[in-house]
Short mmCIF file of C-alpha atoms in Angstrom, two decimals:
data_model
loop_
_atom_site.label_atom_id
_atom_site.label_comp_id
_atom_site.label_asym_id
_atom_site.label_seq_id
_atom_site.Cartn_x
_atom_site.Cartn_y
_atom_site.Cartn_z
CA MET A 1 152.54 152.39 139.23
CA SER A 2 149.64 153.02 136.83
CA TYR A 3 149.26 151.01 133.65
CA GLU A 4 150.37 152.74 130.45
CA PRO A 5 149.48 151.01 127.15
CA LYS A 6 152.13 150.33 124.54
CA ILE A 7 151.12 151.22 120.97
CA ILE A 8 152.96 150.56 117.73
CA GLY A 9 151.91 152.92 114.95
CA PHE A 10 152.45 152.22 111.25
CA LEU A 11 152.18 155.67 109.67
CA CYS A 12 152.03 156.70 106.03
CA ASN A 13 154.97 158.94 105.15
CA TRP A 14 152.95 161.52 103.24
CA CYS A 15 150.05 162.21 105.57
CA ALA A 16 149.87 160.52 108.97
CA TYR A 17 153.60 160.79 109.65
CA SER A 18 153.55 164.44 108.58
CA ALA A 19 150.62 164.98 110.96
CA ALA A 20 152.60 163.41 113.79
CA ASP A 21 155.53 165.65 112.93
CA LEU A 22 153.24 168.67 112.91
CA ALA A 23 151.83 167.72 116.30
CA GLY A 24 155.35 167.64 117.69
CA MET A 25 156.43 170.94 116.15
CA SER A 26 153.20 172.57 117.35
CA ARG A 27 153.78 171.20 120.85
CA ILE A 28 150.37 169.54 120.88
CA SER A 29 150.13 167.31 123.93
CA TYR A 30 149.21 163.64 123.71
CA PRO A 31 150.16 160.51 125.71
CA PRO A 32 153.71 159.17 125.12
CA THR A 33 152.35 155.69 124.42
CA ILE A 34 153.10 155.29 120.72
CA ARG A 35 156.24 154.12 118.92
CA ILE A 36 156.11 155.03 115.25
CA VAL A 37 157.11 152.97 112.22
CA ARG A 38 157.31 155.14 109.11
CA LEU A 39 156.04 153.63 105.84
CA MET A 40 155.68 155.07 102.37
CA CYS A 41 152.03 153.94 102.25
CA SER A 42 149.53 152.37 104.63
CA GLY A 43 148.87 149.83 101.88
CA ARG A 44 152.34 148.42 102.54
CA VAL A 45 151.38 147.28 106.03
CA ASP A 46 151.78 143.51 106.10
CA PRO A 47 149.08 141.76 108.18
CA VAL A 48 151.69 139.18 109.20
CA ILE A 49 153.78 141.92 110.84
CA VAL A 50 150.68 143.26 112.58
CA VAL A 51 149.95 139.79 113.98
CA ASP A 52 153.57 139.36 115.09
CA THR A 53 153.40 142.73 116.84
CA LEU A 54 150.26 141.76 118.75
CA ALA A 55 151.69 138.31 119.50
CA ASN A 56 154.68 139.96 121.17
CA GLY A 57 152.40 141.56 123.73
CA VAL A 58 151.92 145.07 122.37
CA ASP A 59 148.65 146.49 123.69
CA GLY A 60 147.52 148.12 120.45
CA VAL A 61 148.45 148.66 116.81
CA LEU A 62 147.52 151.80 114.90
CA ILE A 63 147.62 152.00 111.11
CA ALA A 64 147.20 155.53 109.82
CA GLY A 65 147.12 156.67 106.21
CA CYS A 66 145.95 159.37 103.84
CA LEU A 67 142.31 160.33 103.44
CA PRO A 68 140.46 158.26 100.81
CA GLY A 69 141.10 159.87 97.45
CA ASP A 70 144.35 161.49 98.60
CA CYS A 71 146.64 158.43 98.53
CA HIS A 72 149.90 159.17 96.72
CA TYR A 73 149.72 155.64 95.31
CA LEU A 74 146.07 155.96 94.21
CA GLU A 75 144.44 153.11 96.14
CA GLY A 76 147.04 151.97 98.67
CA ASN A 77 145.02 153.18 101.65
CA LEU A 78 141.87 151.48 100.35
CA ASN A 79 143.77 148.20 99.99
CA ALA A 80 144.93 148.64 103.57
CA GLU A 81 141.32 149.09 104.65
CA VAL A 82 140.30 145.77 103.10
CA LYS A 83 143.22 143.91 104.70
CA ILE A 84 142.65 145.40 108.15
CA LYS A 85 138.93 144.69 107.99
CA MET A 86 139.66 141.02 107.21
CA LEU A 87 142.33 140.84 109.89
CA LYS A 88 140.05 142.24 112.59
CA LYS A 89 137.41 139.63 111.79
CA LEU A 90 139.90 136.83 112.40
CA ILE A 91 141.43 138.44 115.47
CA ALA A 92 137.94 138.42 116.99
CA LYS A 93 137.97 134.60 116.67
CA THR A 94 141.12 134.28 118.77
CA GLY A 95 139.76 135.78 121.98
CA LEU A 96 141.89 138.92 121.61
CA GLU A 97 139.92 142.14 121.42
CA PRO A 98 139.78 143.34 117.78
CA GLU A 99 139.69 146.94 119.07
CA ARG A 100 143.40 146.56 119.77
CA LEU A 101 143.87 147.08 116.03
CA ARG A 102 142.81 150.48 114.71
CA LEU A 103 142.79 152.12 111.28
CA GLU A 104 142.61 155.89 110.87
CA TRP A 105 142.79 158.41 108.02
CA ILE A 106 144.81 161.46 109.05
CA PRO A 107 145.73 164.29 106.63
CA ALA A 108 149.14 165.95 106.66
CA SER A 109 147.57 169.02 108.27
CA GLY A 110 145.95 166.94 111.01
CA GLY A 111 148.33 167.50 113.91
CA VAL A 112 145.43 168.05 116.29
CA LEU A 113 143.58 165.03 114.89
CA PHE A 114 146.66 162.84 115.35
CA ALA A 115 146.90 163.85 119.00
CA GLU A 116 143.19 163.20 119.49
CA VAL A 117 143.46 159.72 117.92
CA ILE A 118 146.41 158.76 120.14
CA THR A 119 144.66 160.08 123.23
CA ASP A 120 141.43 158.25 122.44
CA PHE A 121 143.20 155.01 121.54
CA THR A 122 145.30 155.16 124.69
CA ASN A 123 142.21 155.69 126.85
CA HIS A 124 140.40 152.81 125.19
CA LEU A 125 143.34 150.46 125.61
CA SER A 126 143.62 151.52 129.24
CA SER A 127 140.00 150.46 129.73
CA LEU A 128 140.75 147.08 128.13
CA GLY A 129 143.80 146.54 130.31
CA PRO A 130 147.13 144.94 129.38
CA SER A 131 147.23 142.55 126.45
CA PRO A 132 146.69 138.91 127.51
CA LEU A 133 149.79 138.16 125.42
CA ALA A 134 152.06 140.49 127.39
CA GLY A 135 154.50 139.36 130.05
CA GLU A 136 156.13 136.04 130.79
CA ASN A 137 152.91 133.99 130.74
CA PRO A 138 150.92 134.88 127.60
CA ASP A 139 147.54 133.24 127.08
CA GLN A 140 148.51 130.16 125.07
CA SER A 141 145.01 129.55 123.70
CA ILE A 142 144.86 133.05 122.21
CA LEU A 143 148.46 132.83 121.00
CA GLU A 144 147.91 129.53 119.19
CA LYS A 145 144.86 130.91 117.38
CA LEU A 146 146.72 134.12 116.57
CA MET A 147 149.49 132.07 114.95
CA ALA A 148 146.85 130.41 112.78
CA VAL A 149 145.74 133.91 111.77
CA ARG A 150 149.35 134.63 110.86
CA ASP A 151 149.55 131.51 108.72
CA THR A 152 146.32 132.50 106.99
CA PHE A 153 147.59 135.93 105.97
CA ALA A 154 151.00 134.61 104.95
CA ASP A 155 149.25 133.15 101.89
CA VAL A 156 149.96 135.48 98.97
CA ARG A 157 146.73 134.38 97.26
CA LEU A 158 144.69 135.98 100.03
CA ARG A 159 146.49 139.30 99.62
CA GLU A 160 145.93 139.22 95.88
CA LEU A 161 142.25 138.51 96.40
CA ALA A 162 141.88 141.37 98.87
CA GLY A 163 143.59 143.73 96.44
CA LYS A 164 141.04 142.94 93.74
CA GLU A 165 137.96 144.06 95.68
CA ARG A 166 137.55 147.41 93.92
CA LEU A 167 138.36 145.88 90.55
CA VAL A 168 135.77 143.13 90.89
CA THR A 169 133.06 145.23 92.58
CA GLU A 170 133.40 148.40 90.50
CA LYS A 171 135.12 147.69 87.18
CA GLY A 172 134.29 144.01 86.69
CA ASN A 173 136.33 140.85 86.23
CA VAL A 174 137.95 139.63 82.98
CA TYR A 175 134.49 138.73 81.68
CA GLY A 176 133.11 142.19 82.46
CA GLU A 177 131.01 140.90 85.35
CA VAL A 178 130.60 143.25 88.34
CA LEU A 179 130.10 141.52 91.69
CA PRO A 180 128.08 143.37 94.36
CA LYS A 181 130.35 144.48 97.20
CA GLU A 182 128.25 142.64 99.79
CA GLU A 183 128.56 139.39 97.84
CA PHE A 184 132.30 139.83 97.38
CA GLU A 185 132.80 140.48 101.10
CA GLU A 186 130.67 137.44 101.97
CA LYS A 187 132.72 135.18 99.68
CA LEU A 188 135.96 136.65 100.99
CA THR A 189 134.88 136.13 104.60
CA ASP A 190 133.94 132.51 103.89
CA TYR A 191 137.31 131.92 102.23
CA ILE A 192 139.23 133.47 105.12
CA ASP A 193 137.25 131.53 107.73
CA ASP A 194 137.95 128.25 105.93
CA GLU A 195 141.67 129.03 105.61
CA PHE A 196 141.82 129.93 109.30
CA ASP A 197 140.19 126.63 110.29
CA ARG A 198 142.58 124.68 108.04
CA HIS A 199 145.62 126.34 109.52
CA ARG A 200 144.36 125.58 113.01
CA ILE A 201 144.05 121.92 112.00
CA LEU A 202 147.53 121.94 110.45
CA ARG A 203 149.03 123.38 113.62
CA MET A 204 147.27 120.74 115.73
CA VAL A 205 148.52 117.74 113.72
CA LYS A 206 152.02 119.06 113.14
CA ASP A 207 153.43 117.53 116.32
CA GLN A 208 150.87 114.84 117.06
CA PRO A 209 148.39 112.88 114.90
CA PHE A 210 144.69 113.33 115.64
CA SER A 211 141.42 111.83 114.48
CA VAL A 212 138.51 113.79 113.07
CA ARG A 213 136.62 113.42 116.36
CA GLU A 214 139.57 114.65 118.43
CA LEU A 215 140.10 117.64 116.16
CA SER A 216 136.41 118.44 116.28
CA GLU A 217 136.41 118.47 120.07
CA ARG A 218 139.64 120.40 120.50
CA LEU A 219 138.88 123.04 117.86
CA ASP A 220 135.14 123.32 118.53
CA LEU A 221 134.29 122.54 114.91
CA SER A 222 131.70 120.09 113.65
CA PRO A 223 133.08 116.67 112.55
CA GLU A 224 131.62 117.31 109.09
CA LYS A 225 133.53 120.57 108.73
CA VAL A 226 136.76 119.02 110.00
CA LEU A 227 136.43 116.13 107.54
CA ARG A 228 135.75 118.53 104.67
CA HIS A 229 138.87 120.53 105.51
CA ILE A 230 140.95 117.37 105.84
CA THR A 231 139.76 116.14 102.45
CA ILE A 232 140.79 119.42 100.81
CA MET A 233 144.18 119.47 102.56
CA ARG A 234 144.90 115.87 101.56
CA ARG A 235 144.29 116.80 97.94
CA LYS A 236 146.84 119.61 98.37
CA ASN A 237 149.33 117.16 99.95
CA LEU A 238 149.27 119.04 103.24
CA LEU A 239 147.94 116.13 105.33
CA ALA A 240 148.23 112.34 105.27
CA VAL A 241 147.00 109.39 107.31
CA ASP A 242 149.60 108.60 109.98
CA ARG A 243 147.95 105.40 111.18
CA ILE A 244 144.56 103.89 111.96
CA GLU A 245 143.46 103.21 115.52
CA GLY A 246 140.38 101.04 115.71
CA ARG A 247 138.33 102.36 112.83
CA SER A 248 139.54 105.94 113.04
CA PRO A 249 142.35 107.28 110.87
CA LEU A 250 144.77 109.66 112.59
CA TYR A 251 146.07 112.51 110.44
CA THR A 252 149.44 114.21 110.44
CA ALA A 253 150.89 117.20 108.62
CA LEU A 254 153.25 116.68 105.72
CA GLU A 255 156.44 118.66 105.26
CA VAL A 256 155.89 121.37 102.65
#
């Protein structure tokens, strides 16, 4: 039996979903690989739900919204673009192929385009093969990192920051200062990377205390970076010293 990818599609009600409906009414052929979730706006797609979907072994996730400038909620699709761009960067760190997550703009009249997108995505996923998280024995290394990605995007502060990109880079902050888009994206990437590393540390010490050296070796981070993250998390009352072995403190997560 040949392999057939499984795709979950989060489609904007006004455009992408209408395009899918048009493709069906026009009897346009495309692979039966997608299961559609209808949303009012692509900007409502929660990265946490996307991560959960991938973690459950789905081969690919498609987010499809209105063309830029045509969003019924003004900038919802552009906010989705920022979130998905950030999410793909972190997914790449887990060992899971970031191409398994795809964002497309499809107008309401784009029945043919919708079919082409599904066909192309299906072919690409077929070339990648089944998700390493599918089946009874998912790749635990990838899954653990993906759960740290989930924890990172569960932070409401990150979503608020992502939603302010256009405000900060085009209109200016409360002081009237406009930040170049490249600089904003660089700062946002650094923030996300740091949060991802901290959540990986938190997950490691949740069940068993570890030293800085052990965390450094297990997470492939420099001891200096691990210590910096631990210092910050101790200030936030997320970590504490469990005990000291020899001259090395062992850290454990605190109940939040």
